[in-house]
PDB file of C-alpha atoms in Angstrom:
ATOM      1  CA  ASN A 264     -21.074 127.714  66.983  1.00 61.00           C
ATOM      2  CA  LEU A 265     -19.949 124.337  67.536  1.00 78.00           C
ATOM      3  CA  TYR A 266     -22.949 123.036  69.734  1.00 81.00           C
ATOM      4  CA  SER A 267     -25.868 121.398  68.809  1.00 84.00           C
ATOM      5  CA  ALA A 268     -29.154 123.523  68.617  1.00 85.00           C
ATOM      6  CA  SER A 269     -32.521 123.298  68.519  1.00 86.00           C
ATOM      7  CA  GLU A 270     -34.924 125.724  68.293  1.00 87.00           C
ATOM      8  CA  LEU A 271     -38.721 125.811  69.990  1.00 85.00           C
ATOM      9  CA  GLN A 272     -41.213 128.414  69.707  1.00 87.00           C
ATOM     10  CA  GLY A 273     -44.464 128.773  71.753  1.00 85.00           C
ATOM     11  CA  GLU A 274     -47.269 130.917  72.010  1.00 88.00           C
ATOM     12  CA  PRO A 275     -49.203 131.456  75.565  1.00 90.00           C
ATOM     13  CA  ALA A 276     -53.213 130.891  75.988  1.00 92.00           C
ATOM     14  CA  PRO A 277     -55.362 133.761  76.311  1.00 95.00           C
ATOM     15  CA  GLY A 278     -55.279 135.093  78.801  1.00 95.00           C
ATOM     16  CA  VAL A 279     -51.986 134.216  79.793  1.00 94.00           C
ATOM     17  CA  SER A 280     -49.489 137.080  80.134  1.00 93.00           C
ATOM     18  CA  SER A 281     -45.819 136.712  78.575  1.00 90.00           C
ATOM     19  CA  THR A 282     -44.157 136.484  82.082  1.00 90.00           C
ATOM     20  CA  THR A 283     -46.214 133.495  83.540  1.00 94.00           C
ATOM     21  CA  ALA A 284     -45.407 131.790  79.914  1.00 93.00           C
ATOM     22  CA  LEU A 285     -41.610 132.287  80.122  1.00 93.00           C
ATOM     23  CA  ASN A 286     -41.580 131.215  83.935  1.00 93.00           C
ATOM     24  CA  THR A 287     -43.326 128.141  82.896  1.00 93.00           C
ATOM     25  CA  ILE A 288     -41.357 127.466  80.078  1.00 92.00           C
ATOM     26  CA  LYS A 289     -38.075 128.058  82.269  1.00 93.00           C
ATOM     27  CA  LYS A 290     -39.590 125.684  85.314  1.00 94.00           C
ATOM     28  CA  ILE A 291     -40.526 122.825  82.650  1.00 92.00           C
ATOM     29  CA  ALA A 292     -37.080 123.457  80.768  1.00 91.00           C
ATOM     30  CA  ASP A 293     -35.125 122.808  84.795  1.00 91.00           C
ATOM     31  CA  GLU A 294     -37.250 119.861  84.955  1.00 93.00           C
ATOM     32  CA  THR A 295     -36.391 117.797  81.442  1.00 92.00           C
ATOM     33  CA  LEU A 296     -33.526 118.763  80.253  1.00 90.00           C
ATOM     34  CA  PRO A 297     -30.768 116.366  81.063  1.00 90.00           C
ATOM     35  CA  SER A 298     -27.753 117.503  82.494  1.00 89.00           C
ATOM     36  CA  GLY A 299     -25.131 119.671  80.410  1.00 87.00           C
ATOM     37  CA  PHE A 300     -28.551 121.190  78.066  1.00 89.00           C
ATOM     38  CA  SER A 301     -29.212 124.564  78.666  1.00 88.00           C
ATOM     39  CA  PHE A 302     -31.613 127.314  77.050  1.00 89.00           C
ATOM     40  CA  GLU A 303     -31.345 130.887  76.098  1.00 90.00           C
ATOM     41  CA  TRP A 304     -34.368 133.357  74.954  1.00 91.00           C
ATOM     42  CA  THR A 305     -33.634 135.081  72.050  1.00 90.00           C
ATOM     43  CA  ASP A 306     -35.512 138.079  70.413  1.00 89.00           C
ATOM     44  CA  LEU A 307     -38.440 139.641  72.278  1.00 90.00           C
ATOM     45  CA  SER A 308     -38.231 136.860  74.920  1.00 90.00           C
ATOM     46  CA  TYR A 309     -34.600 137.493  75.392  1.00 91.00           C
ATOM     47  CA  GLN A 310     -35.115 141.422  75.750  1.00 90.00           C
ATOM     48  CA  GLN A 311     -38.369 141.097  78.624  1.00 88.00           C
ATOM     49  CA  VAL A 312     -36.007 139.034  80.560  1.00 87.00           C
ATOM     50  CA  ASN A 313     -33.057 140.899  80.316  1.00 85.00           C
ATOM     51  CA  GLY A 314     -34.775 144.473  80.528  1.00 82.00           C
ATOM     52  CA  ALA A 315     -37.534 144.280  83.059  1.00 76.00           C
ATOM     53  CA  ASN A 316     -35.791 145.397  85.594  1.00 80.00           C
ATOM     54  CA  ALA A 317     -34.556 149.198  83.467  1.00 82.00           C
ATOM     55  CA  GLY A 318     -37.793 150.834  84.652  1.00 79.00           C
ATOM     56  CA  LEU A 319     -36.294 150.524  88.349  1.00 85.00           C
ATOM     57  CA  TYR A 320     -33.501 152.565  87.532  1.00 88.00           C
ATOM     58  CA  VAL A 321     -34.951 154.971  84.657  1.00 90.00           C
ATOM     59  CA  PHE A 322     -38.228 156.252  86.966  1.00 91.00           C
ATOM     60  CA  PRO A 323     -35.917 157.437  89.519  1.00 93.00           C
ATOM     61  CA  ILE A 324     -33.370 159.174  87.740  1.00 94.00           C
ATOM     62  CA  CYS A 325     -36.113 160.980  85.711  1.00 94.00           C
ATOM     63  CA  VAL A 326     -37.811 162.351  88.458  1.00 94.00           C
ATOM     64  CA  LEU A 327     -34.704 163.385  89.801  1.00 95.00           C
ATOM     65  CA  PHE A 328     -33.723 164.933  86.681  1.00 96.00           C
ATOM     66  CA  VAL A 329     -37.372 166.435  86.454  1.00 96.00           C
ATOM     67  CA  TYR A 330     -37.092 167.880  90.328  1.00 96.00           C
ATOM     68  CA  LEU A 331     -32.852 169.190  89.385  1.00 97.00           C
ATOM     69  CA  VAL A 332     -34.450 171.138  86.468  1.00 97.00           C
ATOM     70  CA  LEU A 333     -37.605 172.648  88.439  1.00 96.00           C
ATOM     71  CA  ALA A 334     -35.256 173.718  91.437  1.00 96.00           C
ATOM     72  CA  ALA A 335     -32.912 175.627  89.254  1.00 97.00           C
ATOM     73  CA  GLN A 336     -35.874 177.301  87.476  1.00 96.00           C
ATOM     74  CA  TYR A 337     -37.734 178.445  90.914  1.00 95.00           C
ATOM     75  CA  GLY A 338     -34.948 178.811  92.760  1.00 95.00           C
ATOM     76  CA  SER A 339     -35.657 176.899  95.367  1.00 94.00           C
ATOM     77  CA  TRP A 340     -35.534 173.560  96.968  1.00 95.00           C
ATOM     78  CA  THR A 341     -38.496 172.827  98.745  1.00 94.00           C
ATOM     79  CA  LEU A 342     -41.165 174.521  95.575  1.00 94.00           C
ATOM     80  CA  PRO A 343     -40.402 171.687  92.948  1.00 94.00           C
ATOM     81  CA  PHE A 344     -42.047 169.043  95.488  1.00 92.00           C
ATOM     82  CA  ALA A 345     -45.108 170.746  95.131  1.00 93.00           C
ATOM     83  CA  VAL A 346     -45.180 171.014  91.228  1.00 91.00           C
ATOM     84  CA  ILE A 347     -44.260 167.334  90.924  1.00 89.00           C
ATOM     85  CA  LEU A 348     -46.917 165.928  93.858  1.00 87.00           C
TER      86      LEU A 348
END
């Protein structure tokens, strides 16, 4: 890496969610960093920011998979709805 870098660490106050803390840090960085400077998340923060929407895709696919397995077992397309609900 040929760029100068600085590491900052922080911890949210008790009772403050990590999402709120990350959004606050992003807002402050956008307001105070001069042009040409940027920041990146690392470790758990990186995973939280980039994986936050994974559940939106995984959950419906799992429900569909369970529905198809139940439909195969019961030999019916309507009976699995009653089992899932």
